[in-house]
Every structure is written in C-alpha cells, then in structure tokens.
C-alpha cells in the first residue's frame, strides 16, 4: 500500500512546503483539500494548474485526489451539484489526480430512500463526464451515509465504474460497523482509505496515529488479508481543531506506525 496525507492537516500551507513535507517524511502522495481557502481549488486558471502539476512531478509526489465538498444527496437543484462535481473533475484531470471526493450530505428531512435516489441520480449524471476525463468520483463514508452499508445503497443504484467509495475509518466506526463488514460492503467500489485517530466517540480532536481508539490496525489487517494494495491517506483534521498538535511534527511517526501495521499484517 502507498501512503499519503491530506492538506486538511496543514491548512493554507503553500504548495512547495506541502511537497517538501511529503518528500522529507516519506509519503508517496498528497490528498489536496479543494477549497478556496487552499492554494489548489477549482478557481485556478489553466497556467496555475499546469504549474501545480509540474511541481508535483518535479517533487516525485503524486496527487492522490481532490477532497471536494459537493453534497450529492442534499436537497436542492441537481444542476448546481453536478456542476460543482464537474469543476472538481476537470481540476483533477488537469493535475493528474485519479480521484475526486464528494460527501453524501443527506438531511433528516429526507427519507433514506429519497436521499439514496437523489445521490445516485446526480452521481450517475456526473459519471459520464468522469469517464470522459479518466477520473473516478468517490463517495465518502460520512454524515448521512457514514457506514459502508449505507454508501453501498447509493453505489449499487449508480452502477458505474467511475463512481466508487472512499472509506473514512472514523465514520464507519462511529456508525457501529466492524472493519470486516465495511470492507465486505465497499470492496467492489473502494478507491482509497482515510485513516486517522481520535480519543473517543465524543471527542474527535485529531491525535497521532495509534494514540486513540480507532481500529486502524484492524482496517490494515483486513485490507492486507484481501490483497488490497491501494492508498492509505492520513486525514488529520487540524483545520477544524486549532489546538491540535501541528501535523508536520507527527508525519514521520505516523508513517512509521502505518509501516509497522503493514509489516505486522503481512
């Protein structure tokens, strides 16, 4: 498996510094938070996009994916959501990123069946554009669809190879799902896996990997046992927790922790 970290852990950090951190601490790739607060977002002009792609290539670091904020099950106009996804897909194509992350975003006012249908309709529409560009849309296990079983309901309706799943281990754990159950649900669709650690179900302040309660070891063991060789991406949510320890100080230890888990599971 290859290792990456998300720029959610280094909010606003200039791209050259992000690439330096990845290279110095032994990470193969970076997941870019695609938000106007960040150096890389869909508003970039073609010249800047080319500069970003060239910088990654020169550093020998891969763009794992773009973490977008489109909410595919949310009430409202389909076209606005689909247009947001298309903008992310085009940016991913320009940067050479294989994946774009979207959220479910269903609301309590919707029935599960309605949220599933809305999400599947929009993802199915965007999937054709994704296929043309050679990028996959990944629905993250999050908010209204936090378990693999819930995400699978949507993905099964879409039935398109350019729409898959992003497994966030915190949300599936909070949803009461065991890693083996999540993998069984998502394996036909799995793009990559986000790992992290927290103190408890009521305190999601980010911690160093291995210092909290999330079943990272079990997730790695399940993935290894089934021969999965994709990406593990550390999503350290510093942007939402200003008092959390700085991610750069933790990167080497985090990589070493994941390396030990991979060795143990082998």
PDB file of C-alpha atoms in Angstrom:
ATOM      1  CA  UNK A   1       0.000   0.000   0.000  1.00  0.00           C
ATOM      2  CA  UNK A   2       1.064   3.589  -0.644  1.00  0.00           C
ATOM      3  CA  UNK A   3       0.842   6.362   1.947  1.00  0.00           C
ATOM      4  CA  UNK A   4      -0.449   9.916   1.645  1.00  0.00           C
ATOM      5  CA  UNK A   5      -1.595  12.736   3.903  1.00  0.00           C
ATOM      6  CA  UNK A   6      -4.334  15.308   3.449  1.00  0.00           C
ATOM      7  CA  UNK A   7      -3.700  19.054   3.351  1.00  0.00           C
ATOM      8  CA  UNK A   8      -6.602  19.359   5.803  1.00  0.00           C
ATOM      9  CA  UNK A   9      -3.820  18.791   8.340  1.00  0.00           C
ATOM     10  CA  UNK A  10      -1.760  21.781   7.136  1.00  0.00           C
ATOM     11  CA  UNK A  11      -4.444  24.375   6.338  1.00  0.00           C
ATOM     12  CA  UNK A  12      -3.356  27.080   3.930  1.00  0.00           C
ATOM     13  CA  UNK A  13       0.233  25.830   3.677  1.00  0.00           C
ATOM     14  CA  UNK A  14       1.898  26.869   0.389  1.00  0.00           C
ATOM     15  CA  UNK A  15       2.261  24.024  -2.072  1.00  0.00           C
ATOM     16  CA  UNK A  16       6.109  23.973  -2.101  1.00  0.00           C
ATOM     17  CA  UNK A  17       6.037  23.400   1.671  1.00  0.00           C
ATOM     18  CA  UNK A  18       3.439  20.636   1.327  1.00  0.00           C
ATOM     19  CA  UNK A  19       5.584  18.859  -1.249  1.00  0.00           C
ATOM     20  CA  UNK A  20       8.686  19.284   0.898  1.00  0.00           C
ATOM     21  CA  UNK A  21       6.891  17.664   3.849  1.00  0.00           C
ATOM     22  CA  UNK A  22       5.771  14.718   1.722  1.00  0.00           C
ATOM     23  CA  UNK A  23       9.257  14.121   0.346  1.00  0.00           C
ATOM     24  CA  UNK A  24      11.091  14.607   3.644  1.00  0.00           C
ATOM     25  CA  UNK A  25       8.779  12.352   5.651  1.00  0.00           C
ATOM     26  CA  UNK A  26       8.465   9.534   3.131  1.00  0.00           C
ATOM     27  CA  UNK A  27       4.903   9.905   1.828  1.00  0.00           C
ATOM     28  CA  UNK A  28       4.133   8.835  -1.719  1.00  0.00           C
ATOM     29  CA  UNK A  29       1.259  11.247  -2.284  1.00  0.00           C
ATOM     30  CA  UNK A  30      -0.932  14.079  -1.047  1.00  0.00           C
ATOM     31  CA  UNK A  31      -4.698  14.491  -0.925  1.00  0.00           C
ATOM     32  CA  UNK A  32      -5.468  18.132  -1.726  1.00  0.00           C
ATOM     33  CA  UNK A  33      -8.304  19.868   0.094  1.00  0.00           C
ATOM     34  CA  UNK A  34     -10.016  21.586  -2.854  1.00  0.00           C
ATOM     35  CA  UNK A  35     -11.375  24.699  -1.158  1.00  0.00           C
ATOM     36  CA  UNK A  36     -10.918  28.433  -1.846  1.00  0.00           C
ATOM     37  CA  UNK A  37      -9.017  28.702   1.476  1.00  0.00           C
ATOM     38  CA  UNK A  38      -6.304  26.494  -0.009  1.00  0.00           C
ATOM     39  CA  UNK A  39      -3.653  27.037  -2.701  1.00  0.00           C
ATOM     40  CA  UNK A  40      -5.336  24.480  -5.001  1.00  0.00           C
ATOM     41  CA  UNK A  41      -9.046  24.798  -5.835  1.00  0.00           C
ATOM     42  CA  UNK A  42     -11.325  24.768  -8.902  1.00  0.00           C
ATOM     43  CA  UNK A  43     -10.905  28.522  -9.403  1.00  0.00           C
ATOM     44  CA  UNK A  44      -7.307  28.154 -10.606  1.00  0.00           C
ATOM     45  CA  UNK A  45      -6.588  29.266 -14.166  1.00  0.00           C
ATOM     46  CA  UNK A  46      -5.004  26.871 -16.689  1.00  0.00           C
ATOM     47  CA  UNK A  47      -1.487  28.259 -16.223  1.00  0.00           C
ATOM     48  CA  UNK A  48      -1.597  27.795 -12.466  1.00  0.00           C
ATOM     49  CA  UNK A  49      -2.980  24.281 -12.867  1.00  0.00           C
ATOM     50  CA  UNK A  50      -0.064  23.419 -15.119  1.00  0.00           C
ATOM     51  CA  UNK A  51       2.343  24.857 -12.537  1.00  0.00           C
ATOM     52  CA  UNK A  52       0.828  22.709  -9.784  1.00  0.00           C
ATOM     53  CA  UNK A  53       1.038  19.545 -11.888  1.00  0.00           C
ATOM     54  CA  UNK A  54       4.659  20.316 -12.773  1.00  0.00           C
ATOM     55  CA  UNK A  55       5.561  20.940  -9.128  1.00  0.00           C
ATOM     56  CA  UNK A  56       4.210  17.535  -8.089  1.00  0.00           C
ATOM     57  CA  UNK A  57       6.057  15.831 -10.913  1.00  0.00           C
ATOM     58  CA  UNK A  58       9.325  17.576 -10.048  1.00  0.00           C
ATOM     59  CA  UNK A  59       8.967  16.574  -6.385  1.00  0.00           C
ATOM     60  CA  UNK A  60       8.246  12.925  -7.223  1.00  0.00           C
ATOM     61  CA  UNK A  61       4.995  13.106  -5.252  1.00  0.00           C
ATOM     62  CA  UNK A  62       1.591  12.007  -6.549  1.00  0.00           C
ATOM     63  CA  UNK A  63      -1.685  13.891  -6.320  1.00  0.00           C
ATOM     64  CA  UNK A  64      -3.816  11.194  -4.715  1.00  0.00           C
ATOM     65  CA  UNK A  65      -7.079  13.060  -5.093  1.00  0.00           C
ATOM     66  CA  UNK A  66      -9.076  16.216  -4.571  1.00  0.00           C
ATOM     67  CA  UNK A  67     -11.170  16.420  -1.417  1.00  0.00           C
ATOM     68  CA  UNK A  68     -14.186  18.345  -2.643  1.00  0.00           C
ATOM     69  CA  UNK A  69     -17.283  19.439  -0.757  1.00  0.00           C
ATOM     70  CA  UNK A  70     -20.133  18.651  -3.139  1.00  0.00           C
ATOM     71  CA  UNK A  71     -23.031  17.077  -1.217  1.00  0.00           C
ATOM     72  CA  UNK A  72     -24.686  14.698  -3.598  1.00  0.00           C
ATOM     73  CA  UNK A  73     -27.780  13.771  -1.567  1.00  0.00           C
ATOM     74  CA  UNK A  74     -28.582  17.293  -0.322  1.00  0.00           C
ATOM     75  CA  UNK A  75     -31.966  18.812  -1.176  1.00  0.00           C
ATOM     76  CA  UNK A  76     -31.972  21.375  -3.957  1.00  0.00           C
ATOM     77  CA  UNK A  77     -31.169  21.735  -7.626  1.00  0.00           C
ATOM     78  CA  UNK A  78     -29.382  18.845  -9.336  1.00  0.00           C
ATOM     79  CA  UNK A  79     -27.562  21.003 -11.860  1.00  0.00           C
ATOM     80  CA  UNK A  80     -25.761  23.073  -9.238  1.00  0.00           C
ATOM     81  CA  UNK A  81     -24.388  19.951  -7.546  1.00  0.00           C
ATOM     82  CA  UNK A  82     -23.451  18.271 -10.822  1.00  0.00           C
ATOM     83  CA  UNK A  83     -21.708  21.453 -11.994  1.00  0.00           C
ATOM     84  CA  UNK A  84     -19.680  21.521  -8.769  1.00  0.00           C
ATOM     85  CA  UNK A  85     -18.608  17.910  -9.327  1.00  0.00           C
ATOM     86  CA  UNK A  86     -17.697  18.645 -12.947  1.00  0.00           C
ATOM     87  CA  UNK A  87     -15.488  21.515 -11.846  1.00  0.00           C
ATOM     88  CA  UNK A  88     -13.649  19.197  -9.471  1.00  0.00           C
ATOM     89  CA  UNK A  89     -13.302  16.528 -12.152  1.00  0.00           C
ATOM     90  CA  UNK A  90     -11.770  18.974 -14.604  1.00  0.00           C
ATOM     91  CA  UNK A  91      -9.297  20.198 -11.994  1.00  0.00           C
ATOM     92  CA  UNK A  92      -8.375  16.590 -11.178  1.00  0.00           C
ATOM     93  CA  UNK A  93      -7.816  15.859 -14.867  1.00  0.00           C
ATOM     94  CA  UNK A  94      -5.550  18.899 -15.192  1.00  0.00           C
ATOM     95  CA  UNK A  95      -3.497  17.907 -12.125  1.00  0.00           C
ATOM     96  CA  UNK A  96      -3.283  14.208 -12.968  1.00  0.00           C
ATOM     97  CA  UNK A  97      -5.328  13.192  -9.909  1.00  0.00           C
ATOM     98  CA  UNK A  98      -7.217   9.896 -10.225  1.00  0.00           C
ATOM     99  CA  UNK A  99      -9.934  10.669  -7.643  1.00  0.00           C
ATOM    100  CA  UNK A 100     -12.415  13.340  -6.552  1.00  0.00           C
ATOM    101  CA  UNK A 101     -14.069  13.077  -3.127  1.00  0.00           C
ATOM    102  CA  UNK A 102     -17.717  14.032  -2.591  1.00  0.00           C
ATOM    103  CA  UNK A 103     -19.897  13.902   0.536  1.00  0.00           C
ATOM    104  CA  UNK A 104     -23.363  12.339   0.848  1.00  0.00           C
ATOM    105  CA  UNK A 105     -24.934  15.345   2.614  1.00  0.00           C
ATOM    106  CA  UNK A 106     -28.432  13.987   3.128  1.00  0.00           C
ATOM    107  CA  UNK A 107     -30.668  15.724   5.687  1.00  0.00           C
ATOM    108  CA  UNK A 108     -33.038  14.484   8.423  1.00  0.00           C
ATOM    109  CA  UNK A 109     -35.970  15.820   6.411  1.00  0.00           C
ATOM    110  CA  UNK A 110     -35.315  13.234   3.703  1.00  0.00           C
ATOM    111  CA  UNK A 111     -36.158   9.573   3.965  1.00  0.00           C
ATOM    112  CA  UNK A 112     -33.165   7.279   3.424  1.00  0.00           C
ATOM    113  CA  UNK A 113     -34.722   6.113   0.163  1.00  0.00           C
ATOM    114  CA  UNK A 114     -35.098   9.683  -1.104  1.00  0.00           C
ATOM    115  CA  UNK A 115     -31.519  10.609  -0.151  1.00  0.00           C
ATOM    116  CA  UNK A 116     -30.210   7.462  -1.853  1.00  0.00           C
ATOM    117  CA  UNK A 117     -32.130   8.210  -5.038  1.00  0.00           C
ATOM    118  CA  UNK A 118     -31.047  11.860  -5.210  1.00  0.00           C
ATOM    119  CA  UNK A 119     -27.396  10.949  -4.662  1.00  0.00           C
ATOM    120  CA  UNK A 120     -27.487   8.134  -7.206  1.00  0.00           C
ATOM    121  CA  UNK A 121     -29.161  10.324  -9.837  1.00  0.00           C
ATOM    122  CA  UNK A 122     -26.546  13.066  -9.549  1.00  0.00           C
ATOM    123  CA  UNK A 123     -23.615  10.672  -9.388  1.00  0.00           C
ATOM    124  CA  UNK A 124     -24.910   8.809 -12.416  1.00  0.00           C
ATOM    125  CA  UNK A 125     -25.129  12.066 -14.363  1.00  0.00           C
ATOM    126  CA  UNK A 126     -21.613  13.143 -13.350  1.00  0.00           C
ATOM    127  CA  UNK A 127     -20.181   9.677 -14.006  1.00  0.00           C
ATOM    128  CA  UNK A 128     -20.208  10.122 -17.788  1.00  0.00           C
ATOM    129  CA  UNK A 129     -18.104  13.279 -17.509  1.00  0.00           C
ATOM    130  CA  UNK A 130     -15.796  11.477 -15.069  1.00  0.00           C
ATOM    131  CA  UNK A 131     -15.354   8.637 -17.565  1.00  0.00           C
ATOM    132  CA  UNK A 132     -14.516  11.069 -20.363  1.00  0.00           C
ATOM    133  CA  UNK A 133     -11.828  12.679 -18.180  1.00  0.00           C
ATOM    134  CA  UNK A 134     -10.413   9.445 -16.741  1.00  0.00           C
ATOM    135  CA  UNK A 135     -11.205  10.382 -13.120  1.00  0.00           C
ATOM    136  CA  UNK A 136     -13.242   8.476 -10.500  1.00  0.00           C
ATOM    137  CA  UNK A 137     -15.757  10.109  -8.174  1.00  0.00           C
ATOM    138  CA  UNK A 138     -15.550   8.670  -4.658  1.00  0.00           C
ATOM    139  CA  UNK A 139     -18.456   8.914  -2.213  1.00  0.00           C
ATOM    140  CA  UNK A 140     -17.000   9.205   1.281  1.00  0.00           C
ATOM    141  CA  UNK A 141     -18.477   7.292   4.217  1.00  0.00           C
ATOM    142  CA  UNK A 142     -19.616  10.447   6.029  1.00  0.00           C
ATOM    143  CA  UNK A 143     -22.582  12.298   7.565  1.00  0.00           C
ATOM    144  CA  UNK A 144     -25.891  10.803   6.329  1.00  0.00           C
ATOM    145  CA  UNK A 145     -24.179   7.713   4.843  1.00  0.00           C
ATOM    146  CA  UNK A 146     -21.363   7.062   7.299  1.00  0.00           C
ATOM    147  CA  UNK A 147     -21.231   3.267   7.031  1.00  0.00           C
ATOM    148  CA  UNK A 148     -20.161   1.057   4.162  1.00  0.00           C
ATOM    149  CA  UNK A 149     -23.638  -0.456   4.075  1.00  0.00           C
ATOM    150  CA  UNK A 150     -25.223   2.987   3.646  1.00  0.00           C
ATOM    151  CA  UNK A 151     -22.774   4.062   0.943  1.00  0.00           C
ATOM    152  CA  UNK A 152     -23.323   0.751  -0.858  1.00  0.00           C
ATOM    153  CA  UNK A 153     -27.041   1.507  -1.196  1.00  0.00           C
ATOM    154  CA  UNK A 154     -26.160   4.544  -3.320  1.00  0.00           C
ATOM    155  CA  UNK A 155     -23.298   2.966  -5.263  1.00  0.00           C
ATOM    156  CA  UNK A 156     -25.398  -0.058  -6.133  1.00  0.00           C
ATOM    157  CA  UNK A 157     -28.008   2.225  -7.668  1.00  0.00           C
ATOM    158  CA  UNK A 158     -25.398   4.098  -9.713  1.00  0.00           C
ATOM    159  CA  UNK A 159     -23.660   1.011 -11.084  1.00  0.00           C
ATOM    160  CA  UNK A 160     -20.895   2.907 -12.899  1.00  0.00           C
ATOM    161  CA  UNK A 161     -17.196   2.041 -12.679  1.00  0.00           C
ATOM    162  CA  UNK A 162     -16.217   5.721 -12.446  1.00  0.00           C
ATOM    163  CA  UNK A 163     -18.174   6.124  -9.192  1.00  0.00           C
ATOM    164  CA  UNK A 164     -16.725   4.432  -6.120  1.00  0.00           C
ATOM    165  CA  UNK A 165     -16.173   4.748  -2.388  1.00  0.00           C
ATOM    166  CA  UNK A 166     -13.764   6.469  -0.027  1.00  0.00           C
ATOM    167  CA  UNK A 167     -13.604   4.643   3.321  1.00  0.00           C
ATOM    168  CA  UNK A 168     -13.186   7.056   6.250  1.00  0.00           C
ATOM    169  CA  UNK A 169     -12.393   4.752   9.165  1.00  0.00           C
ATOM    170  CA  UNK A 170     -13.687   7.186  11.800  1.00  0.00           C
ATOM    171  CA  UNK A 171     -17.176   7.423  10.360  1.00  0.00           C
ATOM    172  CA  UNK A 172     -17.670   3.717   9.799  1.00  0.00           C
ATOM    173  CA  UNK A 173     -16.518   3.113  13.393  1.00  0.00           C
ATOM    174  CA  UNK A 174     -18.883   5.774  14.716  1.00  0.00           C
ATOM    175  CA  UNK A 175     -21.620   4.078  12.691  1.00  0.00           C
ATOM    176  CA  UNK A 176     -21.025   0.818  14.575  1.00  0.00           C
ATOM    177  CA  UNK A 177     -19.555  -1.103  11.647  1.00  0.00           C
ATOM    178  CA  UNK A 178     -16.649  -3.522  12.021  1.00  0.00           C
ATOM    179  CA  UNK A 179     -13.755  -3.146   9.539  1.00  0.00           C
ATOM    180  CA  UNK A 180     -14.506  -6.563   8.057  1.00  0.00           C
ATOM    181  CA  UNK A 181     -18.125  -5.514   7.462  1.00  0.00           C
ATOM    182  CA  UNK A 182     -17.081  -2.222   5.872  1.00  0.00           C
ATOM    183  CA  UNK A 183     -14.620  -3.933   3.561  1.00  0.00           C
ATOM    184  CA  UNK A 184     -17.195  -6.519   2.523  1.00  0.00           C
ATOM    185  CA  UNK A 185     -19.626  -3.735   1.601  1.00  0.00           C
ATOM    186  CA  UNK A 186     -17.189  -1.415  -0.150  1.00  0.00           C
ATOM    187  CA  UNK A 187     -14.638  -3.759  -1.735  1.00  0.00           C
ATOM    188  CA  UNK A 188     -16.248  -3.711  -5.226  1.00  0.00           C
ATOM    189  CA  UNK A 189     -16.173   0.094  -5.147  1.00  0.00           C
ATOM    190  CA  UNK A 190     -13.176   1.020  -2.994  1.00  0.00           C
ATOM    191  CA  UNK A 191     -10.953   3.846  -4.215  1.00  0.00           C
ATOM    192  CA  UNK A 192      -8.804   4.533  -1.154  1.00  0.00           C
ATOM    193  CA  UNK A 193      -8.925   4.635   2.652  1.00  0.00           C
ATOM    194  CA  UNK A 194      -8.649   7.610   5.011  1.00  0.00           C
ATOM    195  CA  UNK A 195      -7.071   6.785   8.371  1.00  0.00           C
ATOM    196  CA  UNK A 196      -6.980   8.969  11.489  1.00  0.00           C
ATOM    197  CA  UNK A 197      -7.197   8.660  15.256  1.00  0.00           C
ATOM    198  CA  UNK A 198      -9.335  10.247  17.990  1.00  0.00           C
ATOM    199  CA  UNK A 199      -9.741   9.946  21.745  1.00  0.00           C
ATOM    200  CA  UNK A 200     -13.358   8.741  21.867  1.00  0.00           C
ATOM    201  CA  UNK A 201     -16.740   8.802  20.164  1.00  0.00           C
ATOM    202  CA  UNK A 202     -17.443  12.120  21.889  1.00  0.00           C
ATOM    203  CA  UNK A 203     -14.030  13.738  21.321  1.00  0.00           C
ATOM    204  CA  UNK A 204     -12.884  13.770  17.694  1.00  0.00           C
ATOM    205  CA  UNK A 205      -9.888  16.034  18.259  1.00  0.00           C
ATOM    206  CA  UNK A 206      -7.177  14.565  15.989  1.00  0.00           C
ATOM    207  CA  UNK A 207      -4.458  12.519  17.678  1.00  0.00           C
ATOM    208  CA  UNK A 208      -1.234  10.920  16.423  1.00  0.00           C
ATOM    209  CA  UNK A 209      -1.902   7.623  14.669  1.00  0.00           C
ATOM    210  CA  UNK A 210      -2.078   4.823  17.216  1.00  0.00           C
ATOM    211  CA  UNK A 211      -2.754   7.135  20.161  1.00  0.00           C
ATOM    212  CA  UNK A 212      -6.542   6.847  20.083  1.00  0.00           C
ATOM    213  CA  UNK A 213      -9.397   4.389  19.800  1.00  0.00           C
ATOM    214  CA  UNK A 214      -9.950   3.927  16.069  1.00  0.00           C
ATOM    215  CA  UNK A 215      -9.402   0.411  14.667  1.00  0.00           C
ATOM    216  CA  UNK A 216      -6.588   1.321  12.276  1.00  0.00           C
ATOM    217  CA  UNK A 217      -4.730  -1.951  12.843  1.00  0.00           C
ATOM    218  CA  UNK A 218      -7.856  -3.980  12.134  1.00  0.00           C
ATOM    219  CA  UNK A 219      -8.532  -1.999   8.959  1.00  0.00           C
ATOM    220  CA  UNK A 220      -4.994  -2.550   7.677  1.00  0.00           C
ATOM    221  CA  UNK A 221      -5.198  -6.245   8.562  1.00  0.00           C
ATOM    222  CA  UNK A 222      -8.472  -6.672   6.664  1.00  0.00           C
ATOM    223  CA  UNK A 223      -7.120  -4.841   3.621  1.00  0.00           C
ATOM    224  CA  UNK A 224      -3.898  -6.860   3.650  1.00  0.00           C
ATOM    225  CA  UNK A 225      -5.683 -10.172   4.096  1.00  0.00           C
ATOM    226  CA  UNK A 226      -7.698  -9.490   0.960  1.00  0.00           C
ATOM    227  CA  UNK A 227      -4.667  -8.413  -1.053  1.00  0.00           C
ATOM    228  CA  UNK A 228      -5.784  -4.795  -1.400  1.00  0.00           C
ATOM    229  CA  UNK A 229      -2.821  -2.633  -2.409  1.00  0.00           C
ATOM    230  CA  UNK A 230      -4.259   0.871  -2.752  1.00  0.00           C
ATOM    231  CA  UNK A 231      -3.692   4.078  -0.793  1.00  0.00           C
ATOM    232  CA  UNK A 232      -3.885   4.855   2.909  1.00  0.00           C
ATOM    233  CA  UNK A 233      -4.324   8.600   3.431  1.00  0.00           C
ATOM    234  CA  UNK A 234      -3.902  10.230   6.844  1.00  0.00           C
ATOM    235  CA  UNK A 235      -6.662  12.812   7.240  1.00  0.00           C
ATOM    236  CA  UNK A 236      -5.572  14.851  10.263  1.00  0.00           C
ATOM    237  CA  UNK A 237      -8.353  17.392  10.824  1.00  0.00           C
ATOM    238  CA  UNK A 238      -6.213  20.301  12.006  1.00  0.00           C
ATOM    239  CA  UNK A 239      -8.382  22.802  10.078  1.00  0.00           C
ATOM    240  CA  UNK A 240     -11.284  22.158  12.462  1.00  0.00           C
ATOM    241  CA  UNK A 241      -9.198  21.821  15.661  1.00  0.00           C
ATOM    242  CA  UNK A 242      -6.759  24.717  16.004  1.00  0.00           C
ATOM    243  CA  UNK A 243      -5.406  23.434  19.333  1.00  0.00           C
ATOM    244  CA  UNK A 244      -4.386  20.070  17.897  1.00  0.00           C
ATOM    245  CA  UNK A 245      -0.650  19.404  17.630  1.00  0.00           C
ATOM    246  CA  UNK A 246       0.945  20.539  14.343  1.00  0.00           C
ATOM    247  CA  UNK A 247       0.855  17.772  11.751  1.00  0.00           C
ATOM    248  CA  UNK A 248       4.426  18.279  10.423  1.00  0.00           C
ATOM    249  CA  UNK A 249       5.790  17.225  13.819  1.00  0.00           C
ATOM    250  CA  UNK A 250       3.833  13.961  13.603  1.00  0.00           C
ATOM    251  CA  UNK A 251       4.354  12.900   9.990  1.00  0.00           C
ATOM    252  CA  UNK A 252       7.403  10.665  10.418  1.00  0.00           C
ATOM    253  CA  UNK A 253       5.948   8.853  13.432  1.00  0.00           C
ATOM    254  CA  UNK A 254       2.666   8.412  11.567  1.00  0.00           C
ATOM    255  CA  UNK A 255       4.387   6.894   8.551  1.00  0.00           C
ATOM    256  CA  UNK A 256       6.387   4.570  10.801  1.00  0.00           C
ATOM    257  CA  UNK A 257       3.220   3.496  12.637  1.00  0.00           C
ATOM    258  CA  UNK A 258       1.463   2.619   9.376  1.00  0.00           C
ATOM    259  CA  UNK A 259       4.610   0.827   8.203  1.00  0.00           C
ATOM    260  CA  UNK A 260       4.610  -1.348  11.328  1.00  0.00           C
ATOM    261  CA  UNK A 261       0.926  -2.191  10.839  1.00  0.00           C
ATOM    262  CA  UNK A 262       1.599  -3.149   7.230  1.00  0.00           C
ATOM    263  CA  UNK A 263       4.537  -5.338   8.241  1.00  0.00           C
ATOM    264  CA  UNK A 264       2.552  -6.992  11.018  1.00  0.00           C
ATOM    265  CA  UNK A 265      -0.392  -7.699   8.735  1.00  0.00           C
ATOM    266  CA  UNK A 266       1.907  -9.202   6.119  1.00  0.00           C
TER     267      UNK A 266
END
